[in-house]
mmCIF file of C-alpha atoms in Angstrom:
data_model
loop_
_atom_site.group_PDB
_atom_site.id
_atom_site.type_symbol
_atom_site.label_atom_id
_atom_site.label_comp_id
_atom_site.label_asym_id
_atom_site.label_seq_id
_atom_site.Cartn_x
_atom_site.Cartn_y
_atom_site.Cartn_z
ATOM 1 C CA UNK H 1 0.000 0.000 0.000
ATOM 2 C CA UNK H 2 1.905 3.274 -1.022
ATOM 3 C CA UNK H 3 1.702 6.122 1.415
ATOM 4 C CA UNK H 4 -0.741 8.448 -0.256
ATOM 5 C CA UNK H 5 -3.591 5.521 -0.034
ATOM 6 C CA UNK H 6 -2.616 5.014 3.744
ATOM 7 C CA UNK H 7 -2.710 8.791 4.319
ATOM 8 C CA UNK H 8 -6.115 8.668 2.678
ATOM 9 C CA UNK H 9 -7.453 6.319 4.988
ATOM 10 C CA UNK H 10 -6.203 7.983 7.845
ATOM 11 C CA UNK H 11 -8.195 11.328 6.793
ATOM 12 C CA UNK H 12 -11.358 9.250 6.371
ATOM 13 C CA UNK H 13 -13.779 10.299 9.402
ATOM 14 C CA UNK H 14 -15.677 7.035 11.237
ATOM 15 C CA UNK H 15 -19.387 6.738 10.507
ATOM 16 C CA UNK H 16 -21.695 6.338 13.777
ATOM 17 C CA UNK H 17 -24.589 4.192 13.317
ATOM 18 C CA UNK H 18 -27.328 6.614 13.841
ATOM 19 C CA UNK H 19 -29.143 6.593 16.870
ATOM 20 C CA UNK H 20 -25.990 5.308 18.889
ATOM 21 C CA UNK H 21 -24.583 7.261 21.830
ATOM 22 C CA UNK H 22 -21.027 8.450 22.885
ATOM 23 C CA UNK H 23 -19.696 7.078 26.338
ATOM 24 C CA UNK H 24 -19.807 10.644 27.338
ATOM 25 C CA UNK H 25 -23.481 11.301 25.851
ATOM 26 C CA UNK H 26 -24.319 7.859 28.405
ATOM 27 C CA UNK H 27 -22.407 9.539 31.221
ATOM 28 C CA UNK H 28 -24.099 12.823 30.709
ATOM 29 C CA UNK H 29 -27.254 11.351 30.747
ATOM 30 C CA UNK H 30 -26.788 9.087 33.617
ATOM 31 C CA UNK H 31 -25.347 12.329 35.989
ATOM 32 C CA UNK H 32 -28.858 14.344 35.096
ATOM 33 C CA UNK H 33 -30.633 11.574 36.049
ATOM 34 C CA UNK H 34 -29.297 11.241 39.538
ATOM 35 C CA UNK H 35 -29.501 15.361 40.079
ATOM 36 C CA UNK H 36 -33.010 14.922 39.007
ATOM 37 C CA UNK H 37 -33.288 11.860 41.846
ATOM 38 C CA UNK H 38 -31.624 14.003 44.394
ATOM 39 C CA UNK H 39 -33.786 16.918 44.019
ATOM 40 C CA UNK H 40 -36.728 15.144 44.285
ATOM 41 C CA UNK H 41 -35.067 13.453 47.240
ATOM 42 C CA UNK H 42 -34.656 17.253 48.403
ATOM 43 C CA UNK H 43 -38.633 17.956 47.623
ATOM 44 C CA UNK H 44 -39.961 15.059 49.437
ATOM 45 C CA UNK H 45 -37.903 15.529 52.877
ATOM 46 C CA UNK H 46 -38.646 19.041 53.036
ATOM 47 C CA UNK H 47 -42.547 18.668 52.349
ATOM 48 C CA UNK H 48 -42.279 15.489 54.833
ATOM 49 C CA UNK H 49 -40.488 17.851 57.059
ATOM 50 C CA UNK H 50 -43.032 20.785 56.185
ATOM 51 C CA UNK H 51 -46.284 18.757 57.193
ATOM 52 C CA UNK H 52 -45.082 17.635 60.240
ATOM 53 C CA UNK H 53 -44.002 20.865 61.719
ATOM 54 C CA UNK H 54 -47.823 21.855 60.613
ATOM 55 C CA UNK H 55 -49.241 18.824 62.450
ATOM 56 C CA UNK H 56 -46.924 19.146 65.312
ATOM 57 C CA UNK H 57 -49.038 22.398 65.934
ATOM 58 C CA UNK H 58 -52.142 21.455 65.207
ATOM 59 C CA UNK H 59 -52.779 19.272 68.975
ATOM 60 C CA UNK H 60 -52.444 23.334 70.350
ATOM 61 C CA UNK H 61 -54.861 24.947 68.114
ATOM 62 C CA UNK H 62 -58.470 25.985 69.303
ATOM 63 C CA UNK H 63 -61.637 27.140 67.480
ATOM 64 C CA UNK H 64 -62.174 30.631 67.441
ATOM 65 C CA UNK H 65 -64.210 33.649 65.228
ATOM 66 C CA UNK H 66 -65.526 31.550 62.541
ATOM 67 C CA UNK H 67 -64.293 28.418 62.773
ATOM 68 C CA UNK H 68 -66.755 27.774 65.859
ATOM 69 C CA UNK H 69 -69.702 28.694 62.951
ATOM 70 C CA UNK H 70 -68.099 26.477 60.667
ATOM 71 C CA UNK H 71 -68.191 23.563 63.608
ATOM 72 C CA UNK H 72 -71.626 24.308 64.077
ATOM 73 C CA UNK H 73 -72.447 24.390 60.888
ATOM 74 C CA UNK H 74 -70.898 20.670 60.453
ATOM 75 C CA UNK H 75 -72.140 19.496 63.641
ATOM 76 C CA UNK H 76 -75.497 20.295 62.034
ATOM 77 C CA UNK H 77 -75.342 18.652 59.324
ATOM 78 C CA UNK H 78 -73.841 15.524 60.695
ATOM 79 C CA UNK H 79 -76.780 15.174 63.495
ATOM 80 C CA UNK H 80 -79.851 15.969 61.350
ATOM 81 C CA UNK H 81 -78.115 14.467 57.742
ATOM 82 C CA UNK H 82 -79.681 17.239 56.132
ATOM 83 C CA UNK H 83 -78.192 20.769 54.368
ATOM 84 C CA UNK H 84 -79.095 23.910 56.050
ATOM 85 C CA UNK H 85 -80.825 25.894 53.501
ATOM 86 C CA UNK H 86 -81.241 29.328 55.317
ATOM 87 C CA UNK H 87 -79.029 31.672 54.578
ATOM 88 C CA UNK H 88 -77.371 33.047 57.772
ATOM 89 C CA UNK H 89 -77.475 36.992 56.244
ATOM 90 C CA UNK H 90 -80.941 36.401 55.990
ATOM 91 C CA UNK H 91 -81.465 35.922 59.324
ATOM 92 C CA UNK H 92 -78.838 38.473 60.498
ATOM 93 C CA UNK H 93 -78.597 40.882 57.832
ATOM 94 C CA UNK H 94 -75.033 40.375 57.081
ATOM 95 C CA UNK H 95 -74.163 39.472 53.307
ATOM 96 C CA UNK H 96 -70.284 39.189 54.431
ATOM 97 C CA UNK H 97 -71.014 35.788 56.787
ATOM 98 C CA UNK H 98 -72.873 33.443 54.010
ATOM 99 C CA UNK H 99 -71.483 29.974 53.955
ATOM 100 C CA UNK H 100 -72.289 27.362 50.983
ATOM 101 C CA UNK H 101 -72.135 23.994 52.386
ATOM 102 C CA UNK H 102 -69.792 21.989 50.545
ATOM 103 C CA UNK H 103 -66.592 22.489 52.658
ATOM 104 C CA UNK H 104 -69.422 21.372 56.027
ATOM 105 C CA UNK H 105 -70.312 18.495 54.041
ATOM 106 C CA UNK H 106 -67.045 16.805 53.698
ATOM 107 C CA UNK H 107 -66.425 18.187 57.425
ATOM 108 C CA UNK H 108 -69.212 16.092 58.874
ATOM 109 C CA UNK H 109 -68.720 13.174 57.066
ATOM 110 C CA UNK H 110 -65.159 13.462 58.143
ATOM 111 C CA UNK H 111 -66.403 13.727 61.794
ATOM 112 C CA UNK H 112 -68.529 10.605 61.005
ATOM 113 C CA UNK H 113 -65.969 8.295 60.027
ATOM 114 C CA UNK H 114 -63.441 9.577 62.937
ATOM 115 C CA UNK H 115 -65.257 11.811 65.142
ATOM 116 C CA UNK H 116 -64.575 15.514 66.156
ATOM 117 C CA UNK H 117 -60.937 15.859 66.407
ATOM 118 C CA UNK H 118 -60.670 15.677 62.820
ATOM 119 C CA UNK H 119 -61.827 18.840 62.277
ATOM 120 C CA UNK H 120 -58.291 20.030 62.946
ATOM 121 C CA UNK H 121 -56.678 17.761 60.772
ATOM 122 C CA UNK H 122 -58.968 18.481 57.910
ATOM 123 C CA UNK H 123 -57.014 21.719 55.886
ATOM 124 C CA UNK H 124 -53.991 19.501 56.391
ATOM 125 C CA UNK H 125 -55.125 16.665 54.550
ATOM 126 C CA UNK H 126 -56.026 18.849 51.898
ATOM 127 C CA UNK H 127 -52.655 20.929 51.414
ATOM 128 C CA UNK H 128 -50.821 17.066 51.503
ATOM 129 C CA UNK H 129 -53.917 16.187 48.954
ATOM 130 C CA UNK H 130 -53.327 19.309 46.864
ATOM 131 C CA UNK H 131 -49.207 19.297 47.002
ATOM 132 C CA UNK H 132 -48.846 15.575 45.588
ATOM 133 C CA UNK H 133 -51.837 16.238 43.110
ATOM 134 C CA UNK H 134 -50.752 19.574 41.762
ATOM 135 C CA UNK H 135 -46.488 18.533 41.723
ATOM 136 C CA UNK H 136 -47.891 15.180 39.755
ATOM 137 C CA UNK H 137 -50.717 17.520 36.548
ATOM 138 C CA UNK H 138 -47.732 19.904 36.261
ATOM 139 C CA UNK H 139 -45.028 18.164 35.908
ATOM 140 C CA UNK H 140 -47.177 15.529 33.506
ATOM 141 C CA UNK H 141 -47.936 18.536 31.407
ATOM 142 C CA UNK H 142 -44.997 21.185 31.973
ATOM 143 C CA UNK H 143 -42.106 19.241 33.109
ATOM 144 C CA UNK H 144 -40.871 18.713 37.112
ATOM 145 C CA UNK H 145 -38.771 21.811 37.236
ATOM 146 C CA UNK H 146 -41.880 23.575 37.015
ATOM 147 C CA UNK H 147 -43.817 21.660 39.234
ATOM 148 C CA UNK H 148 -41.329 21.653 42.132
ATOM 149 C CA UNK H 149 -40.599 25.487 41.952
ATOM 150 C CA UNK H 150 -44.726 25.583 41.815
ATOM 151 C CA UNK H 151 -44.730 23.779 45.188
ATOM 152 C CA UNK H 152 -42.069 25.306 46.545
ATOM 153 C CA UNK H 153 -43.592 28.677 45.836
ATOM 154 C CA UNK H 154 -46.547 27.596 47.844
ATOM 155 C CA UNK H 155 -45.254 26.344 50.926
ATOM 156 C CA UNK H 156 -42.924 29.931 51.423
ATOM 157 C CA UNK H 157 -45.881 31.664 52.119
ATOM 158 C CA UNK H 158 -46.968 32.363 55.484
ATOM 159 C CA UNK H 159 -50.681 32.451 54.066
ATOM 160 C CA UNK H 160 -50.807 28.567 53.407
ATOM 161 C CA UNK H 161 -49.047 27.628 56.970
ATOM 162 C CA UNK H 162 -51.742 30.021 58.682
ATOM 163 C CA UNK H 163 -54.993 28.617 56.599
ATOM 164 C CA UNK H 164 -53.774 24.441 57.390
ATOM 165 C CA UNK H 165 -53.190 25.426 60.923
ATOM 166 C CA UNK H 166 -57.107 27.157 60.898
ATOM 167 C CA UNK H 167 -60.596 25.598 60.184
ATOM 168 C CA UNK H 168 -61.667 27.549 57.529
ATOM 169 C CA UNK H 169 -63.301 27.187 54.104
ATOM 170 C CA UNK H 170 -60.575 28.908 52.013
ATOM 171 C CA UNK H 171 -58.043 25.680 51.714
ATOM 172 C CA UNK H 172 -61.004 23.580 49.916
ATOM 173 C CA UNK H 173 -60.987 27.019 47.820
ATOM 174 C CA UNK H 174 -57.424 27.465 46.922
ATOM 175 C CA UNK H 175 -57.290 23.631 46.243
ATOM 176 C CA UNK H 176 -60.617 24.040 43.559
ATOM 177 C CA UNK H 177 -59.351 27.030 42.165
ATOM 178 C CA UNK H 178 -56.083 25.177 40.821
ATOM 179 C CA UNK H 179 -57.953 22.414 39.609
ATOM 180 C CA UNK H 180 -60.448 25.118 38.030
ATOM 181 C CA UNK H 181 -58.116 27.205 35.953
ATOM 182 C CA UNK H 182 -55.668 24.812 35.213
ATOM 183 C CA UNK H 183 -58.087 22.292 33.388
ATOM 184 C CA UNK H 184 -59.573 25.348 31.950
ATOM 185 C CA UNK H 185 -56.028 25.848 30.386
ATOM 186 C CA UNK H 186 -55.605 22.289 29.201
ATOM 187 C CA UNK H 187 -58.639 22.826 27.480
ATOM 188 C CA UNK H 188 -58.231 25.533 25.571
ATOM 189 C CA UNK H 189 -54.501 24.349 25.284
ATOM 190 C CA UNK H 190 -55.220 20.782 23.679
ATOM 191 C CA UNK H 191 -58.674 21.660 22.412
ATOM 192 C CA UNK H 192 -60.769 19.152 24.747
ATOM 193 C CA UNK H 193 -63.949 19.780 25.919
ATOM 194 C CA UNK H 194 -63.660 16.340 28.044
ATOM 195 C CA UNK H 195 -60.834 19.242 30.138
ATOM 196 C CA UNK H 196 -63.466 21.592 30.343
ATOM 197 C CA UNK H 197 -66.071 18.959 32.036
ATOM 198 C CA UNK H 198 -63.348 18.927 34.389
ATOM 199 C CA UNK H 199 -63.108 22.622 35.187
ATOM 200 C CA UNK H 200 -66.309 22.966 35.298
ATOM 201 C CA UNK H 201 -66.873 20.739 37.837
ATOM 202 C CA UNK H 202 -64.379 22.005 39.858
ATOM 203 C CA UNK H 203 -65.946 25.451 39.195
ATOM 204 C CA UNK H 204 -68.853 24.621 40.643
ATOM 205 C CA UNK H 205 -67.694 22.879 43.562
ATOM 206 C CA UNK H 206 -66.008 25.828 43.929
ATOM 207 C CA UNK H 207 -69.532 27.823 43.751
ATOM 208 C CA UNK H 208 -70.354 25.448 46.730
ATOM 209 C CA UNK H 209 -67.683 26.241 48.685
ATOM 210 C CA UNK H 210 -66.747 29.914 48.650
ATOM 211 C CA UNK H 211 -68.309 33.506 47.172
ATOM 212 C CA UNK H 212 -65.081 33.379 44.802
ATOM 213 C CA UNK H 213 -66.370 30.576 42.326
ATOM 214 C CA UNK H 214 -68.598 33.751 41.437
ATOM 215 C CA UNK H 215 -66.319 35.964 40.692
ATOM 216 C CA UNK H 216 -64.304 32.738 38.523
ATOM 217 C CA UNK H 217 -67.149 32.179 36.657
ATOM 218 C CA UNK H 218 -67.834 35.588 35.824
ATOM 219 C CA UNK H 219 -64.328 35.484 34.299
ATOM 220 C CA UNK H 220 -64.785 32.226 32.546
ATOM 221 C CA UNK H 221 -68.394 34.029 31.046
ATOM 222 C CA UNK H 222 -66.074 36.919 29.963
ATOM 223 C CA UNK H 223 -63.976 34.014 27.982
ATOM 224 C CA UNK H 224 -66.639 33.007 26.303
ATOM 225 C CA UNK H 225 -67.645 36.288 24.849
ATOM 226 C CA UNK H 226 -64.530 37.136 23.803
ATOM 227 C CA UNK H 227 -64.345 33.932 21.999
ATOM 228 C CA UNK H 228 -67.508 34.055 20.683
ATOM 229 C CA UNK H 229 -66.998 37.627 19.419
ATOM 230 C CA UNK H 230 -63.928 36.471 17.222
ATOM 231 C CA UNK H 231 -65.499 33.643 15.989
ATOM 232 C CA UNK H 232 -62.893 30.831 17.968
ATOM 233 C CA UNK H 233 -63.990 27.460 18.293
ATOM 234 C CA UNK H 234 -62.598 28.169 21.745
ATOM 235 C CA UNK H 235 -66.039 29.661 22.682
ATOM 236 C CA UNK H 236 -67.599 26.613 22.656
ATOM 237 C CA UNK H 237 -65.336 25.051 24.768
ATOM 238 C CA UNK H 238 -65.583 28.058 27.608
ATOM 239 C CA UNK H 239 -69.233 27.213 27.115
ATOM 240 C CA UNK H 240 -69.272 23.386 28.066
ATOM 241 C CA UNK H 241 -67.051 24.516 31.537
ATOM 242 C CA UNK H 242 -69.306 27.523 32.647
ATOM 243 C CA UNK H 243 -72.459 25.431 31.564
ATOM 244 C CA UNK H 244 -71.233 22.459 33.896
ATOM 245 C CA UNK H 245 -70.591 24.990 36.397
ATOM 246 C CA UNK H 246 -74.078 26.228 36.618
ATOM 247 C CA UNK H 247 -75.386 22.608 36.388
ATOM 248 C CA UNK H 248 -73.660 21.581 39.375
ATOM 249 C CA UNK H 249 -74.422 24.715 41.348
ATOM 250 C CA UNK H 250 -78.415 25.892 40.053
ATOM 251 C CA UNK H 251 -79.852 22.716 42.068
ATOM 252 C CA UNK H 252 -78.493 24.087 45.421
ATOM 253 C CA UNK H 253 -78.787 27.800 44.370
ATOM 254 C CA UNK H 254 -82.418 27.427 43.759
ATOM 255 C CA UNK H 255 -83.598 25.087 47.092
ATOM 256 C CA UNK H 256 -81.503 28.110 48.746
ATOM 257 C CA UNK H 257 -83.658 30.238 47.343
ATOM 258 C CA UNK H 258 -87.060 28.612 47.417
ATOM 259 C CA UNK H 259 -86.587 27.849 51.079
ATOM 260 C CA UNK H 260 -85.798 31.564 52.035
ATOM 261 C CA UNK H 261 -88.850 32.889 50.037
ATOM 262 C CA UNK H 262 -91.277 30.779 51.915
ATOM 263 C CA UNK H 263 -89.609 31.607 55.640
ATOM 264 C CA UNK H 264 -88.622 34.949 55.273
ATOM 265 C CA UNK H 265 -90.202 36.086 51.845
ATOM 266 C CA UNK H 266 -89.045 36.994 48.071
ATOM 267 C CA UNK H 267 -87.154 40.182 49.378
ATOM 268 C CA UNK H 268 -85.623 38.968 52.156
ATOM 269 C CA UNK H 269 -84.523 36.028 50.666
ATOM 270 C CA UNK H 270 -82.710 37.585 47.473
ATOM 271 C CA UNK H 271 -81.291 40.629 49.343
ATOM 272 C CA UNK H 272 -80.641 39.615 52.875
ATOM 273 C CA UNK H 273 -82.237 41.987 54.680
ATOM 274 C CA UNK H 274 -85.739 41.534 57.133
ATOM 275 C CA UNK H 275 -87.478 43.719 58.449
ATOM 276 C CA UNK H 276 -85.295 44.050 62.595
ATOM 277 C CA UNK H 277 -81.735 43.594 62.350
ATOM 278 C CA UNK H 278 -80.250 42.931 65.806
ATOM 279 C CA UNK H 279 -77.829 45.630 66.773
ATOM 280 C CA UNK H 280 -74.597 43.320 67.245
ATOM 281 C CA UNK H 281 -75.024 42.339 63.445
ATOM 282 C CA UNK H 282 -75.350 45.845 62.228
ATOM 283 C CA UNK H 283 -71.887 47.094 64.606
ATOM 284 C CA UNK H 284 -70.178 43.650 63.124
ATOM 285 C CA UNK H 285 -70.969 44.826 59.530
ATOM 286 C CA UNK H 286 -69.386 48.163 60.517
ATOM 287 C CA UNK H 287 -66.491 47.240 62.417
ATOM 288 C CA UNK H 288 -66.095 44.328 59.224
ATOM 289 C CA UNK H 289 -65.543 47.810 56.645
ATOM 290 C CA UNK H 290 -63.198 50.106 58.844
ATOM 291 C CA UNK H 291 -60.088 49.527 57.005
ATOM 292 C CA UNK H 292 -58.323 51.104 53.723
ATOM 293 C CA UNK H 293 -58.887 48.880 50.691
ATOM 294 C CA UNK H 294 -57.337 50.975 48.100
ATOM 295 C CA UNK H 295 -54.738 49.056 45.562
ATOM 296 C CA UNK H 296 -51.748 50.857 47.223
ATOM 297 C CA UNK H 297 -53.271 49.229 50.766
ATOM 298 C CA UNK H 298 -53.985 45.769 49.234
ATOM 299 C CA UNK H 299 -50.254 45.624 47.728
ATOM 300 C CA UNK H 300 -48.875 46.901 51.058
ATOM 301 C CA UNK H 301 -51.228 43.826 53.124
ATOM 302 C CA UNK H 302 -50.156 41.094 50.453
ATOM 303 C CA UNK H 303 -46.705 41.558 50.964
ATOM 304 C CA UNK H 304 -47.014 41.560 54.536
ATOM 305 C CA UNK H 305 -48.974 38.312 54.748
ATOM 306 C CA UNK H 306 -47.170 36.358 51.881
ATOM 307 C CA UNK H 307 -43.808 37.907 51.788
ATOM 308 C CA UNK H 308 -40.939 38.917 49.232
ATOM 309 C CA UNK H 309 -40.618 35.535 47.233
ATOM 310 C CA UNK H 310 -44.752 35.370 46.591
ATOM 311 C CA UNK H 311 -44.265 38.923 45.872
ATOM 312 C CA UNK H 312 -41.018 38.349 43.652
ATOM 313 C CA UNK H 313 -42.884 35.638 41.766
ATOM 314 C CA UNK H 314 -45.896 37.944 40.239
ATOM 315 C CA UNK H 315 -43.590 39.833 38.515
ATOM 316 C CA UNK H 316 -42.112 37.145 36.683
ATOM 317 C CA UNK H 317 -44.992 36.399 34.557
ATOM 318 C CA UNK H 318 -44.859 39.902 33.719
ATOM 319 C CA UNK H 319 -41.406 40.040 32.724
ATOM 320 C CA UNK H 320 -41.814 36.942 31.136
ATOM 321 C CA UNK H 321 -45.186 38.238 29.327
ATOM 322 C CA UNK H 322 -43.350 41.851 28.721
ATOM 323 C CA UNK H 323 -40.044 39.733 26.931
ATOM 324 C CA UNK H 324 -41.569 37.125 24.566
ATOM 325 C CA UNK H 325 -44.536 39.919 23.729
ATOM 326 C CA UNK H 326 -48.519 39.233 24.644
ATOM 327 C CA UNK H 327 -49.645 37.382 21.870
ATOM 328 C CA UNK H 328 -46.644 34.429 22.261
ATOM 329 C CA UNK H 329 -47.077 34.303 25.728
ATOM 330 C CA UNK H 330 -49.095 30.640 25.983
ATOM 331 C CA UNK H 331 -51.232 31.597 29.208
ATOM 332 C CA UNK H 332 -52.187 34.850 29.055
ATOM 333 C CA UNK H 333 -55.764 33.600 29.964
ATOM 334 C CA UNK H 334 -54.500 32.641 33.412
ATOM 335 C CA UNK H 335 -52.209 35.567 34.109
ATOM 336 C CA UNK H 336 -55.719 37.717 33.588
ATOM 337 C CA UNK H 337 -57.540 36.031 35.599
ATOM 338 C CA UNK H 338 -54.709 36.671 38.400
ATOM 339 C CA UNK H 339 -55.847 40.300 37.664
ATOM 340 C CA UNK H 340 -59.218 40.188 37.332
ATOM 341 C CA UNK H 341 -59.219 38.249 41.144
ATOM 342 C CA UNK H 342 -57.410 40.556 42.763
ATOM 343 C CA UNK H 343 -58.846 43.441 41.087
ATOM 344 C CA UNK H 344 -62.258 42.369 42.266
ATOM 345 C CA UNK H 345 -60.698 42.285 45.748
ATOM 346 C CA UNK H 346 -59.814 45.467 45.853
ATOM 347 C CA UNK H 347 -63.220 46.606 45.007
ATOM 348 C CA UNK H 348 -65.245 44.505 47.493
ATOM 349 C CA UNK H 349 -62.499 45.510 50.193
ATOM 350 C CA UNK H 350 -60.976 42.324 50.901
ATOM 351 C CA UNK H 351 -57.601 42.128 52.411
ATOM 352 C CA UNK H 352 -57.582 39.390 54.536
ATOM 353 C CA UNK H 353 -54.639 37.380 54.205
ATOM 354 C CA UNK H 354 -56.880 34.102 54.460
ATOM 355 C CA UNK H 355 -58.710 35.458 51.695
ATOM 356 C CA UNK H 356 -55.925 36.260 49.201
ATOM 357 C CA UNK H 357 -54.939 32.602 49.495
ATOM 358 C CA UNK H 358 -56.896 31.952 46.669
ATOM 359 C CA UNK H 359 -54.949 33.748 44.371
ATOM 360 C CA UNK H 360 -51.453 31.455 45.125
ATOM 361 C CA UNK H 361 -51.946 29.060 42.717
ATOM 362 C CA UNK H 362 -52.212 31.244 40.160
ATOM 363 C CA UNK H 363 -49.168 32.565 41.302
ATOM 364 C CA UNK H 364 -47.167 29.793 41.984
ATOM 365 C CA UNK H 365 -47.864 28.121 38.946
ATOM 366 C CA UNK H 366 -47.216 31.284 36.482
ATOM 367 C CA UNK H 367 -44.108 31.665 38.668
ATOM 368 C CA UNK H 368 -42.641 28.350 37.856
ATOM 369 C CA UNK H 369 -43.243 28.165 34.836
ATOM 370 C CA UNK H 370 -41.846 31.728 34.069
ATOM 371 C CA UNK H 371 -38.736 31.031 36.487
ATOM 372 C CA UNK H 372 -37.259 27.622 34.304
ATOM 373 C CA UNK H 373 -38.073 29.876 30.747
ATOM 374 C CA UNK H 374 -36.160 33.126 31.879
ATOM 375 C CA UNK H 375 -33.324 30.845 33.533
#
């Protein structure tokens, strides 16, 4: 062989088989794997670590304000096995204290199956419920890094610690909020209305729980016309979700209704008012509106009660939404319904930190999954 043909052969470069993999390739691939095991390693000691320090409280906690209403309320139920159907403000006068009974339900079948003391345990088997469920729908759909920085998110604010540790309706509404608008998303994001059955449902469980499934499905309605004023075939699915919504909700809605016509009548029923208010309930509705609502207050209270990480993480979506311009930005639905929440908050002066806890997983979830784009 003469020395040009060898120095020929020497020049020619080795085919891979395609489809084969470099040792290094294999090694790469083998070291991201075992980052991804530790950090989910990392996730699942500091949520075990996380509930207990909430439970570890819990044996200290007492009823007070409204969780001894919400007791009663589920004490009711679970002696008589029936719904209340009287609206409390129309006995009292006060449209601030109505309760829907879903959250009383599942309370006093709870207390059935265990008995009393698991009335404390209750918002704590809901967080653990709605951790593992929402880590397991975003990561299936997003990708893990979003769905542990989601969770994450949630457990840094003081606001989620404070409403497990209470007996209160607004962890059942947080929990069917997420389920709400994110199934709402898949469906508009994959085109199924079988996703919108699904938010609808939650929607109106929602309704059943807490006044904000109102104010959701007055934003979902507002979907729909905008859809159905540009002629998208996305209409019709915001139609199947708010019509579910109003299925599950109008039976209750309207026995509510019936039943407070006939004890109290038509007036009294619709509008909460009769005729002799007692004075406490007039001073409580008072004392309930002597406080500054105005957006500079609300801004000022949220980052008081949820703290400069929550607070951080709205403002990612909007960079995020702000850098890759409105009309790329894939959930622009979601990030204005964020607004359109705490908007109406502002208006109907609510400030509470145990209310705002509504609007988290909106937060968390935009947050995440604006956090692993922009890194």
């Amino acid at each position: 062989m003469s020395n040009k043909e060898k120095r020929s052969r020497q020049k020619k470069p080795v085919e891979v088989e395609e489809g084969a993999t470099t040792e290094k390739e294999v090694t790469a691939d083998v070291k991201v794997k075992a980052f991804g095991y530790f950090l989910n390693a990392c996730l699942l000691i500091f949520f075990a670590y996380y509930f207990y320090k909430i439970y570890s409280f819990l044996g200290e906690t007492y009823f007070w304000s409204d969780e001894n209403v919400h007791a009663y309320i589920s004490s009711v139920i679970l002696k008589t096995h029936r719904i209340p159907f009287v609206l409390p403000e129309a006995i009292y006068g006060m449209r601030e204290f109505s309760y829907p009974p879903l959250f009383h339900i599942l309370s006093a079948v709870a207390m059935a199956i265990v008995g009393f003391s698991i009335l404390k345990y209750i918002n704590l088997i809901l967080l653990i419920c709605f951790v593992i469920s929402s880590y397991i729908l975003i990561r299936m759909y997003y990708g893990k890094y979003e769905a542990s920085i989601a969770c994450l998110l949630l457990s840094l604010s003081a606001v989620t610690a404070i409403n497990t540790i209470r007996f209160m309706t607004e962890m059942l509404s947080m929990v069917l909020v997420f389920f709400s608008f994110f199934f709402v998303l898949l469906s508009l994001k994959e085109s199924k209305k079988g996703f919108a059955v699904i938010a609808g449902l939650s929607t109106g469980l929602l309704l059943l729980t807490k006044q904000v499934g109102i104010v959701v499905l007055s934003f979902y309605g507002l979907l729909f016309a905008w859809f159905l004023l540009r002629k998208s075939r996305e209409a019709w699915i915001m139609l199947t979700a708010v019509g579910v919504s109003v299925g599950v909700y109008l039976p209750y809605f309207l026995l509510t209704i019936i039943n407070n016509v006939d004890v109290f009548g038509f007036m009294s029923a619709w509008l909460g008012e009769v005729e002799e208010r007692p004075k406490w309930a007039i001073e409580a509705v008072r004392s309930f509106r002597m406080y500054d609502s105005s957006l500079k207050e609300f801004a000022h209270l949220f980052f008081a009660q949820h703290g400069i990480i929550i607070s951080i993480s709205i403002l990612l979506p909007l960079y995020y939404f702000i850098r890759v311009r409105a009309k790329d930005f894939p959930h622009h639905h979601i990030f204005g319904m964020l607004i359109y929440l705490a908007g109406a908050m502002v208006i109907w002066h609510i400030t509470n930190a145990r209310h705002t806890i509504v609007l988290l997983p909106l937060i968390t979830f935009l947050g995440g999954y604006s956090f692993v784009r922009i890194a």
